[in-house]
CSV table of C-alpha atoms in Angstrom, one decimal:
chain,number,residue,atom,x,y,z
P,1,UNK,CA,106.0,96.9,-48.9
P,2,UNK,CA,104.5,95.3,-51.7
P,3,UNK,CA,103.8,91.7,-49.7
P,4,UNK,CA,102.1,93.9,-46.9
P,5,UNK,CA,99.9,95.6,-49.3
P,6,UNK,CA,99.0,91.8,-50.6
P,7,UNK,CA,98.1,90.8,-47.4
P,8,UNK,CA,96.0,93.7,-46.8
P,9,UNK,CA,94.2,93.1,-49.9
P,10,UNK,CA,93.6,89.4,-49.4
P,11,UNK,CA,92.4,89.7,-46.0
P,12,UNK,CA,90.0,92.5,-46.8
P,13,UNK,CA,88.7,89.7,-49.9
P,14,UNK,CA,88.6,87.1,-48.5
P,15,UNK,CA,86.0,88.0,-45.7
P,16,UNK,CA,82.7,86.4,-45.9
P,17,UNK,CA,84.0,84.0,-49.0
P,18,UNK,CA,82.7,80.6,-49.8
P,19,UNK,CA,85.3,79.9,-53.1
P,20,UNK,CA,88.1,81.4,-54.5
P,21,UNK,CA,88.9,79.2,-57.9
P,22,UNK,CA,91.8,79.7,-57.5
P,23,UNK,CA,93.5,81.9,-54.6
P,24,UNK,CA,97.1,81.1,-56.7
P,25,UNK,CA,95.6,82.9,-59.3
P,26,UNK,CA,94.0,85.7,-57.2
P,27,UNK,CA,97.6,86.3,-55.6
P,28,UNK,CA,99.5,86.3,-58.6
P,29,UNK,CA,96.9,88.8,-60.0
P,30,UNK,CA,96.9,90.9,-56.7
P,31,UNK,CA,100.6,91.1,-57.1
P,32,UNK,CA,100.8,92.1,-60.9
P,33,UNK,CA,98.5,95.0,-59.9
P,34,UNK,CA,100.3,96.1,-57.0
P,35,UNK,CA,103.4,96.1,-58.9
P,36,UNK,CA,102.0,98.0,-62.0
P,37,UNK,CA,99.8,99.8,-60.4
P,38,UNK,CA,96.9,98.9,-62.7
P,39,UNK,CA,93.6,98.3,-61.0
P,40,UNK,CA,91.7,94.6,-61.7
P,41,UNK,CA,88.9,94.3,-63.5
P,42,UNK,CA,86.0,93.4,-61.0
P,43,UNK,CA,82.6,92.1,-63.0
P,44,UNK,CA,79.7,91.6,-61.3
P,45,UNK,CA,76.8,91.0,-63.4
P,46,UNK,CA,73.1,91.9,-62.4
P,47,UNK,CA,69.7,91.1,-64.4
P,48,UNK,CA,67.4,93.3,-63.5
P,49,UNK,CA,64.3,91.4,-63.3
P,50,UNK,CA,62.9,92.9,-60.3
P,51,UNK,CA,63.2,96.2,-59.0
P,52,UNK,CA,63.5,95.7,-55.2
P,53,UNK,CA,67.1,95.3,-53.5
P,54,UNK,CA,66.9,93.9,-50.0
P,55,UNK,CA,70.0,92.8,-47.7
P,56,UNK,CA,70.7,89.6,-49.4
P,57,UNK,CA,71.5,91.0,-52.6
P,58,UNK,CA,74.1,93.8,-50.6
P,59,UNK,CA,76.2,90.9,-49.6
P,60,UNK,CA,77.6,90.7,-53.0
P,61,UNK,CA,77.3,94.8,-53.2
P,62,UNK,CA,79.5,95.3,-50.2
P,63,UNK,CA,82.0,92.7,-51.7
P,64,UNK,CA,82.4,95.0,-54.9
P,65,UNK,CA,82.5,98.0,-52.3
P,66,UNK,CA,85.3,96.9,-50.7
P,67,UNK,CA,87.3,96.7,-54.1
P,68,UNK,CA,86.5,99.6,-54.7
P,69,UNK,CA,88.1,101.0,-52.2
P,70,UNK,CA,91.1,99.0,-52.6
P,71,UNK,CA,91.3,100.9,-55.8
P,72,UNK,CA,90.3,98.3,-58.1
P,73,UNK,CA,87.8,98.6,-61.7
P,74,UNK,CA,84.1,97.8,-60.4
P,75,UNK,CA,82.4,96.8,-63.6
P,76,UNK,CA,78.4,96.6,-62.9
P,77,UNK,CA,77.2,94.8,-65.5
P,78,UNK,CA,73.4,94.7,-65.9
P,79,UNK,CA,72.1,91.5,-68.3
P,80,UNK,CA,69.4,93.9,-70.2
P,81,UNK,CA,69.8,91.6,-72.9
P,82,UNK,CA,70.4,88.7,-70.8
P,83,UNK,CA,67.2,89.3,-68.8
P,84,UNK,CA,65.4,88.8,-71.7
P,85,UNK,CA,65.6,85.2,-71.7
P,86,UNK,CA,66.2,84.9,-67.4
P,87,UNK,CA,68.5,82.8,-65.6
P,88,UNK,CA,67.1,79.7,-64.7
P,89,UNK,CA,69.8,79.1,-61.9
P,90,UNK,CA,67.7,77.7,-59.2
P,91,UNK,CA,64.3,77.6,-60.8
P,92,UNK,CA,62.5,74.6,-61.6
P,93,UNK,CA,60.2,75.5,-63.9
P,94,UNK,CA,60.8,78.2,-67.6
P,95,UNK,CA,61.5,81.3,-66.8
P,96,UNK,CA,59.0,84.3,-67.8
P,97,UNK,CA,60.7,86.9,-70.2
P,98,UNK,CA,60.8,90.6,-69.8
P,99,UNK,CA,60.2,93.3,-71.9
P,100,UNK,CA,62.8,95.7,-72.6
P,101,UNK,CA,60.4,98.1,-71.0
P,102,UNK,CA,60.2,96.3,-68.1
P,103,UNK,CA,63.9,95.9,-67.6
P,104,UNK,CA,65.0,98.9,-67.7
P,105,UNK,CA,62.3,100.5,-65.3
P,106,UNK,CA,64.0,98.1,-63.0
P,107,UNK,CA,67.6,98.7,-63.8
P,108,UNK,CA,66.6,102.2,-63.4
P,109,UNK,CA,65.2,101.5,-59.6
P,110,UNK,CA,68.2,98.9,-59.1
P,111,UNK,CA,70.7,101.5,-59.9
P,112,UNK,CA,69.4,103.9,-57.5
P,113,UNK,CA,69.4,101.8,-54.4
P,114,UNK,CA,72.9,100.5,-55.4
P,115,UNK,CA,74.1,103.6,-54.7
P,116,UNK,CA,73.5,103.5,-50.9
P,117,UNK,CA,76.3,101.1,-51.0
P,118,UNK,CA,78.6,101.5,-54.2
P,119,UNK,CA,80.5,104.8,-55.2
P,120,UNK,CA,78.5,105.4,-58.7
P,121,UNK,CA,81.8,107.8,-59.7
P,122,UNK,CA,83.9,104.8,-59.6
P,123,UNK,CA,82.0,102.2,-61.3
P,124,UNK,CA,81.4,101.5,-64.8
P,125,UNK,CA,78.0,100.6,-65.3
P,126,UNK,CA,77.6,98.4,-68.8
P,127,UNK,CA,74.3,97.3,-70.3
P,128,UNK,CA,75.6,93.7,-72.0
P,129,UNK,CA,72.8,94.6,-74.9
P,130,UNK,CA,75.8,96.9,-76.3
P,131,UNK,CA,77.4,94.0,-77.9
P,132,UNK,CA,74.5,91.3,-77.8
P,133,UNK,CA,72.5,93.1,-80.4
P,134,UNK,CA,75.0,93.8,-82.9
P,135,UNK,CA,75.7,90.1,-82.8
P,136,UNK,CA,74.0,87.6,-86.1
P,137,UNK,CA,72.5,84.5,-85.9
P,138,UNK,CA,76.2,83.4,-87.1
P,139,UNK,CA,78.1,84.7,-84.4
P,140,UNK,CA,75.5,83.3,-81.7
P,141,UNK,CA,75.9,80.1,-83.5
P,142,UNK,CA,79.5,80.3,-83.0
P,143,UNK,CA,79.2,80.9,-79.5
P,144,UNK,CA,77.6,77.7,-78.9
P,145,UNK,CA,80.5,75.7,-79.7
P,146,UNK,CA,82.3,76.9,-77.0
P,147,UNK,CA,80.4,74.1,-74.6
P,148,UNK,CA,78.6,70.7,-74.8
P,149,UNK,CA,75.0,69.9,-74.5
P,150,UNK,CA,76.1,66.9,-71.4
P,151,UNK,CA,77.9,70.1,-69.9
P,152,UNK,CA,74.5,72.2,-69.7
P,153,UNK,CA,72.6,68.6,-68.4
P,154,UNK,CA,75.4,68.5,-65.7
P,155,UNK,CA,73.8,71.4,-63.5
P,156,UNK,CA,71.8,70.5,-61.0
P,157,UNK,CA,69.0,72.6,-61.8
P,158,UNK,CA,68.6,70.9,-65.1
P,159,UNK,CA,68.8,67.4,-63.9
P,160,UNK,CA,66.1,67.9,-61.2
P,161,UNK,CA,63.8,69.0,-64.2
P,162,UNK,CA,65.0,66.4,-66.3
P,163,UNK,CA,64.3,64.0,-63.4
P,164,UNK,CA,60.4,65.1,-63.2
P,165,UNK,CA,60.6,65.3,-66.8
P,166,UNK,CA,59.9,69.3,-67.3
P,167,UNK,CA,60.7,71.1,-70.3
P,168,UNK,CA,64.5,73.2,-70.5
P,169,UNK,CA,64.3,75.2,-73.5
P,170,UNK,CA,67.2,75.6,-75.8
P,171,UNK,CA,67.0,79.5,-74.7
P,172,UNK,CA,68.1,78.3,-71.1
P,173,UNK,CA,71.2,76.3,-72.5
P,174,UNK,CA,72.3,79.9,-74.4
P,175,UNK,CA,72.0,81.5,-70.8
P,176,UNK,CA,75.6,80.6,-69.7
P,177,UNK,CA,77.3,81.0,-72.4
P,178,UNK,CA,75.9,85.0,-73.3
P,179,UNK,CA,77.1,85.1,-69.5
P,180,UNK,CA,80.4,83.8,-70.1
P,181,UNK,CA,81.0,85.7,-73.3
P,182,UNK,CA,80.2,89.2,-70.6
P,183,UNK,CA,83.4,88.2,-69.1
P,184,UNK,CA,85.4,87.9,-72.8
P,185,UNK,CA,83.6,91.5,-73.7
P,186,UNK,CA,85.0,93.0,-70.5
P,187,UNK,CA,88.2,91.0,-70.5
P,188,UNK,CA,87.0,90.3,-66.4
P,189,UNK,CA,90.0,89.7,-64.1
P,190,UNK,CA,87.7,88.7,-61.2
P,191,UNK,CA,83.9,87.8,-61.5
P,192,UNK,CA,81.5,87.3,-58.2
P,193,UNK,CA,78.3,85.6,-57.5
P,194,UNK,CA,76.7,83.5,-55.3
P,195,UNK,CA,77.0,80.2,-54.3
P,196,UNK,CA,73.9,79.2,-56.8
P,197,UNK,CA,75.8,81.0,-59.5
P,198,UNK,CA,79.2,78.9,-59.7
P,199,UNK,CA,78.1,77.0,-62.8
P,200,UNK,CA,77.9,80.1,-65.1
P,201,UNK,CA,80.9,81.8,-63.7
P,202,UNK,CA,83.2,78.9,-64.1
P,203,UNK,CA,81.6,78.4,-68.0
P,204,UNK,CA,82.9,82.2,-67.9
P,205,UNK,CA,86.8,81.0,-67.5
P,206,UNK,CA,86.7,78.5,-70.1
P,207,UNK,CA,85.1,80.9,-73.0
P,208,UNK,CA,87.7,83.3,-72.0
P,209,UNK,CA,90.6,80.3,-72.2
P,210,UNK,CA,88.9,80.0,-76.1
P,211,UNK,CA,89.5,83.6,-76.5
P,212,UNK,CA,92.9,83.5,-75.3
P,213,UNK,CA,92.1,85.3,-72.4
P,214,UNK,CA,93.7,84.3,-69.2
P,215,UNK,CA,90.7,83.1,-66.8
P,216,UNK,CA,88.9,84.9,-64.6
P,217,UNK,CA,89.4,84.7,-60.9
P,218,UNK,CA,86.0,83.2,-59.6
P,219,UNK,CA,84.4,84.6,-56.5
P,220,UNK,CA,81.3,83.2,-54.8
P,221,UNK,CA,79.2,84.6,-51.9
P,222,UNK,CA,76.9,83.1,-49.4
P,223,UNK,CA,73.2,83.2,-49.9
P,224,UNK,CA,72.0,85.2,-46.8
P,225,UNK,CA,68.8,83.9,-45.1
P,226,UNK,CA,65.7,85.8,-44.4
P,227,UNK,CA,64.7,86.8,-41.3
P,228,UNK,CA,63.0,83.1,-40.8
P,229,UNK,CA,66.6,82.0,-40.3
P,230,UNK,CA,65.8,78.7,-43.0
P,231,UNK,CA,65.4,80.1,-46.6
P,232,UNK,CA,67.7,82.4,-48.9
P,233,UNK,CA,65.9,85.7,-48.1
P,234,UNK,CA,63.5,86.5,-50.7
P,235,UNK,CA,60.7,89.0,-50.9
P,236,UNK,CA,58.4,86.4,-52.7
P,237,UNK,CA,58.7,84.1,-49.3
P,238,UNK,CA,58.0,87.2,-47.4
P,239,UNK,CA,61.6,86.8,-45.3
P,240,UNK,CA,63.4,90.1,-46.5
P,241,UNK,CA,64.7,93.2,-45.2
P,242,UNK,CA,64.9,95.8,-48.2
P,243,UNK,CA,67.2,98.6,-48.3
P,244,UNK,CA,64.2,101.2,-49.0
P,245,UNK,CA,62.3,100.3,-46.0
P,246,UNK,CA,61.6,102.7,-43.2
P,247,UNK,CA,63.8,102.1,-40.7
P,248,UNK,CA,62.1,101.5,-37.8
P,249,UNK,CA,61.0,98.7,-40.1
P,250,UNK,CA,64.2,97.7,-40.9
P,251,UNK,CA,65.8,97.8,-37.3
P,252,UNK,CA,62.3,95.9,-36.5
P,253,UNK,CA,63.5,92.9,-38.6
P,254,UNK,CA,66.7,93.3,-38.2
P,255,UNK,CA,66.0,92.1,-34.5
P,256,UNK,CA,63.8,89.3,-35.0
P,257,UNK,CA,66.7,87.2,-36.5
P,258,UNK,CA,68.2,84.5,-34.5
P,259,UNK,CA,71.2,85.0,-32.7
P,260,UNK,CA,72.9,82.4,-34.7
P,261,UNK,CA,72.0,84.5,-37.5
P,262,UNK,CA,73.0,87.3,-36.4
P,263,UNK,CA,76.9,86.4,-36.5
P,264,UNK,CA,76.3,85.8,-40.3
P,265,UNK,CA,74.6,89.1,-40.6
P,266,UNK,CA,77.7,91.0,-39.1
P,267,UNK,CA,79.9,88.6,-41.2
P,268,UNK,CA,78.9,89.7,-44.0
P,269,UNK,CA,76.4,93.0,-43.9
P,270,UNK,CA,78.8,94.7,-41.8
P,271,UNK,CA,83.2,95.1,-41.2
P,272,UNK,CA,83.3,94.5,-37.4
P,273,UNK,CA,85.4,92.2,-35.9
P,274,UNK,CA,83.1,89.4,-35.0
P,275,UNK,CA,85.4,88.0,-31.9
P,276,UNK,CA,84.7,91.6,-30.4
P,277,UNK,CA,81.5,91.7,-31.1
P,278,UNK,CA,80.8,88.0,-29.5
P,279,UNK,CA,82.5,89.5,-26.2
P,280,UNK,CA,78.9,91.3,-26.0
P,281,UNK,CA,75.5,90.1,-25.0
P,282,UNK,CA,73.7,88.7,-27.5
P,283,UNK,CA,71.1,91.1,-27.2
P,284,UNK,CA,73.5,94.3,-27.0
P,285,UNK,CA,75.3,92.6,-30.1
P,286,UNK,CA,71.9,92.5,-31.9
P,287,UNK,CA,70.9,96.1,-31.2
P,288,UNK,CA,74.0,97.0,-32.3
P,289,UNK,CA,73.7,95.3,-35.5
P,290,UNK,CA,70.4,96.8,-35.9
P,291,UNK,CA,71.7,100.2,-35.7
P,292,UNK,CA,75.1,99.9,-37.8
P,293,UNK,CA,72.9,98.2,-40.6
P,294,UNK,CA,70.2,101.1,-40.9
P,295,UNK,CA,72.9,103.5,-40.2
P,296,UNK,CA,74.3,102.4,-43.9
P,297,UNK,CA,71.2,103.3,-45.3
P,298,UNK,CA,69.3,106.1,-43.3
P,299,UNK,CA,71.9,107.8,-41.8
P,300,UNK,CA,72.8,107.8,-37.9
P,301,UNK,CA,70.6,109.9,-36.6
P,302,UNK,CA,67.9,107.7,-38.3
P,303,UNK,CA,69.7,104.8,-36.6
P,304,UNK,CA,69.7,106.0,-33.2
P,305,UNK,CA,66.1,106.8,-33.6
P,306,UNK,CA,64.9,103.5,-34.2
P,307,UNK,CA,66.8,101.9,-31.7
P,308,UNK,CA,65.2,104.4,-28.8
P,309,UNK,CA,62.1,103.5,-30.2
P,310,UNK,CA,62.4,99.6,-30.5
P,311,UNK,CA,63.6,99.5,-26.4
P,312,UNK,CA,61.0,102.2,-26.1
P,313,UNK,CA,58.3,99.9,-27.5
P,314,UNK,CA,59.1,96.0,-26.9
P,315,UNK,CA,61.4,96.9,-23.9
P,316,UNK,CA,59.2,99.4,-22.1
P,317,UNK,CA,56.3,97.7,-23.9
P,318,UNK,CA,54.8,101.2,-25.0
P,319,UNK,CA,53.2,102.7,-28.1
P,320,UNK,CA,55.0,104.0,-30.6
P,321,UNK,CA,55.3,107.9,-30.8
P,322,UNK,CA,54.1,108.3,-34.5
P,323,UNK,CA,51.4,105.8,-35.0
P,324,UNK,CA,49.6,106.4,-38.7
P,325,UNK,CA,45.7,107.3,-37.7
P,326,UNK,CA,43.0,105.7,-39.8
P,327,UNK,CA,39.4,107.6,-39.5
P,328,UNK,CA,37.1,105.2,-40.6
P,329,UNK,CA,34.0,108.2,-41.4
P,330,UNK,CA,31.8,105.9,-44.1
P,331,UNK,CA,34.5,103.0,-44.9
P,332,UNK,CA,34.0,99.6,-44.2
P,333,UNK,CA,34.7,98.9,-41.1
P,334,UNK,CA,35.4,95.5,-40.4
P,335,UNK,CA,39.1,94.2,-39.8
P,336,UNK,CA,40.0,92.7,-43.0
P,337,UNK,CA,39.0,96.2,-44.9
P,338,UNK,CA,40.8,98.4,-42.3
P,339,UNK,CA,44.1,96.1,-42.7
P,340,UNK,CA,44.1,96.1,-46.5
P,341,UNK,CA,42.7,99.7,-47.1
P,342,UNK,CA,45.6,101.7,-44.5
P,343,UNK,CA,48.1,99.8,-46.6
P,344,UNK,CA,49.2,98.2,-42.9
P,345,UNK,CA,49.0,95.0,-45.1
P,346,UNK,CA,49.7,94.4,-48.5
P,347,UNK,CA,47.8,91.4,-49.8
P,348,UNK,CA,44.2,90.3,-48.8
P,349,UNK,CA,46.1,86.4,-47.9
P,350,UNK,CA,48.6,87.8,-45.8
P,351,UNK,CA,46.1,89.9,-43.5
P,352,UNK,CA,43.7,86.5,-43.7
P,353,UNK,CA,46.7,84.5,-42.4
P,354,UNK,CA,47.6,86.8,-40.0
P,355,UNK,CA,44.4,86.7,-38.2
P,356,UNK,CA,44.0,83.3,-38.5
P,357,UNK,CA,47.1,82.7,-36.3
P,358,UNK,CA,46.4,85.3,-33.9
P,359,UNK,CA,48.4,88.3,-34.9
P,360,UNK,CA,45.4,91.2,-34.8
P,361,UNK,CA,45.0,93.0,-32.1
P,362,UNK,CA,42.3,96.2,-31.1
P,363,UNK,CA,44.2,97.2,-27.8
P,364,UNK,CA,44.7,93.8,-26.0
P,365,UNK,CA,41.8,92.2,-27.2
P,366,UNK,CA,42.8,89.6,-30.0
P,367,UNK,CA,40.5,90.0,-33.2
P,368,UNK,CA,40.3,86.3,-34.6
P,369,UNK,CA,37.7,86.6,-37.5
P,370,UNK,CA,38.4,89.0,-40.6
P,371,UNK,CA,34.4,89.9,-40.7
P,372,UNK,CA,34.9,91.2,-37.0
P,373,UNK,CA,33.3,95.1,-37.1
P,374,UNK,CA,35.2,98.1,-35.4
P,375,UNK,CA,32.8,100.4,-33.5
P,376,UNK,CA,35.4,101.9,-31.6
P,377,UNK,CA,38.5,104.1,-30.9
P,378,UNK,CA,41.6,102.2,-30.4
P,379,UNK,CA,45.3,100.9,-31.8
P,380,UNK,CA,45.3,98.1,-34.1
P,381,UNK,CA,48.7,96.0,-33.8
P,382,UNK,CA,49.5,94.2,-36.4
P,383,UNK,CA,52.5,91.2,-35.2
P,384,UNK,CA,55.0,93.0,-33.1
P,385,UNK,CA,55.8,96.1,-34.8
P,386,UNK,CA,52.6,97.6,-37.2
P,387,UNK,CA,50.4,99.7,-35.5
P,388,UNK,CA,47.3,101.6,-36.8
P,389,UNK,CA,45.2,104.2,-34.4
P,390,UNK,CA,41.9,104.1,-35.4
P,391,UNK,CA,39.3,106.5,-35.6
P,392,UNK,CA,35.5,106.4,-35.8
P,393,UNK,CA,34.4,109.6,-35.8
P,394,UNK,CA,31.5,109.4,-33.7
């Protein structure tokens, strides 16, 4: 009974995995569980530096989720104090520091959305400023005997700024061990990250070892591509889907991913069997995968929806059925004002780049310079799924 339960559990894990340092060690700690019916400690740990969660970060949400329901101890761990000095995994140039302020208006936010895929009742949420602040200069001094400064220059990140000779504070060095010394605090049994994150985890198992703690498991997570289908999704490349969006948006994006993509996206966004879901047509499979992901976060009926009005839209190639109106009475008027004052684009360079490459249109006429003047009624489509009616008020 017990070995089918372990086999449950480790095929439910394992899903969507890129490392498991080691899978001996997850068994054995699978097994001790089972057997004493103790739940494992799961740590995830989350600096809130910005305040917007969008699909990439829910691969590594939905991994947590599914211990959750395997009845293990989800510890959501958010690096207030951590954030202060901001993980430099990745970055190739010093970090900027928060404000406590700052991070906890975001960890606020961040909590909020995380709960349209974890069970807040059965997580314990831990800011890691609890202990960090109570530490002296002495103890912190301590901690950095725990690893070497040729260590720290092995990462990657730091020798490609070494290389082009760019400053690494000291600060940055300290950023591994504070997270390593989480895992002590917490007594982890299993920590998850992503792939870029597999430096600081493993510095986690060897500060534990110094504790005489036996060593976390270590878990690590694809990075999930934007919807350009090149770069880790990111809402500073412009390439995410977030989890607040509408979700006509969201099934809107959704569908413009490749359909090599797409099998990555039901990999690890969703728990379908990907061999059944191959056996359909690549576009069924995508409108399907549209619907099931903003079905997790707006509901079904929301879901349904947005798929009637996608095939509605770009299959039947009609309007939408709740286009925003925009009555111009004494506003400025020409196409670069109208874009940036409806809100249909954010950022004065993005609606200049879009009409540069062609992506305005006033009914099927293309509008190709931002100065161009609006004298009459019409819909204003914006790419392939923002539309603005306009109104002159004549």
């Amino acid at each position: 009974m017990q070995k089918l339960e372990l086999d449950r559990q480790l095929e439910i894990i394992k899903r969507g995995t890129v490392e498991i340092i080691s899978e001996d060690e997850l068994k054995r700690k699978l097994e001790s569980s089972i057997k004493n019916k103790k739940p494992l400690n799961i740590k995830a740990g989350f600096d809130p530096t910005a305040a917007d969660i969008h699909l990439g970060h829910t691969v590594l949400l939905r991994k947590l989720r599914q211990f959750q329901d395997l009845g293990h101890r989800v510890i959501f761990l958010i690096g207030d104090f951590t954030a202060r000095i901001g993980d430099p995994t990745g970055r190739s140039e010093l970090r900027k520091q928060l404000s406590p302020e700052e991070i906890l208006k975001n960890a606020a936010t961040y909590k909020k959305q995380v709960s349209k895929v974890l069970d807040l009742e059965k997580i314990s949420t831990v800011f890691n400023s609890v202990w960090f602040d109570k530490m002296s200069v002495l103890d912190i001094l301590k901690l950095t005997t725990h690893a070497t400064v040729s260590q720290m220059l092995a990462r990657a990140d730091f020798k490609k700024r070494l290389a082009k000779n760019e400053d690494i504070s000291l600060l940055e060095f300290m950023y591994p061990l504070l997270q390593g010394y989480d895992s002590v605090k917490l007594e982890a049994d299993i920590e998850l990250g992503g792939t870029d994150q597999i430096f600081n985890l493993l510095v986690g198992r060897d500060i534990q070892k110094d504790f005489n703690q036996a060593p976390q498991v270590v878990m690590t997570m694809p990075l999930l591509e934007g919807t350009d289908g090149k770069q880790k999704m990111s809402k500073s490349l412009g390439n995410y889907i977030g989890v607040d969006e509408p979700a006509q948006e969201m099934f809107g994006k959704v569908m413009s991913v490749s359909d090599e993509l797409m099998w990555k996206y039901y990999t690890l966004l969703t728990d379908q069997d990907l061999q059944e879901m191959k056996s359909m047509h690549p576009k069924e499979a995508k409108l399907h995968l549209a619907e099931l992901i903003v079905g997790q976060y707006h509901g079904e009926a929301a879901a349904v929806s947005s798929r009637e009005e996608f095939q509605q839209v770009f299959g039947q190639k009609e309007l939408p059925s709740d286009i925003t109106v925009y009555e111009l009475r004494d506003k400025k008027s020409d196409v670069l004002s109208i874009l940036l004052d409806s809100g249909l684009i954010a950022s004065k360079n993005e609606a200049r780049r879009l009409i540069k490459q062609g992506g305005v249109y006033l009914d099927s006429k293309r509008l190709d310079e931002e100065s161009t003047v609006i004298k009459q009624d019409g819909v204003l489509k914006v790419g392939k799924r923002r539309f603005l009616r306009i109104k002159t008020q004549k």
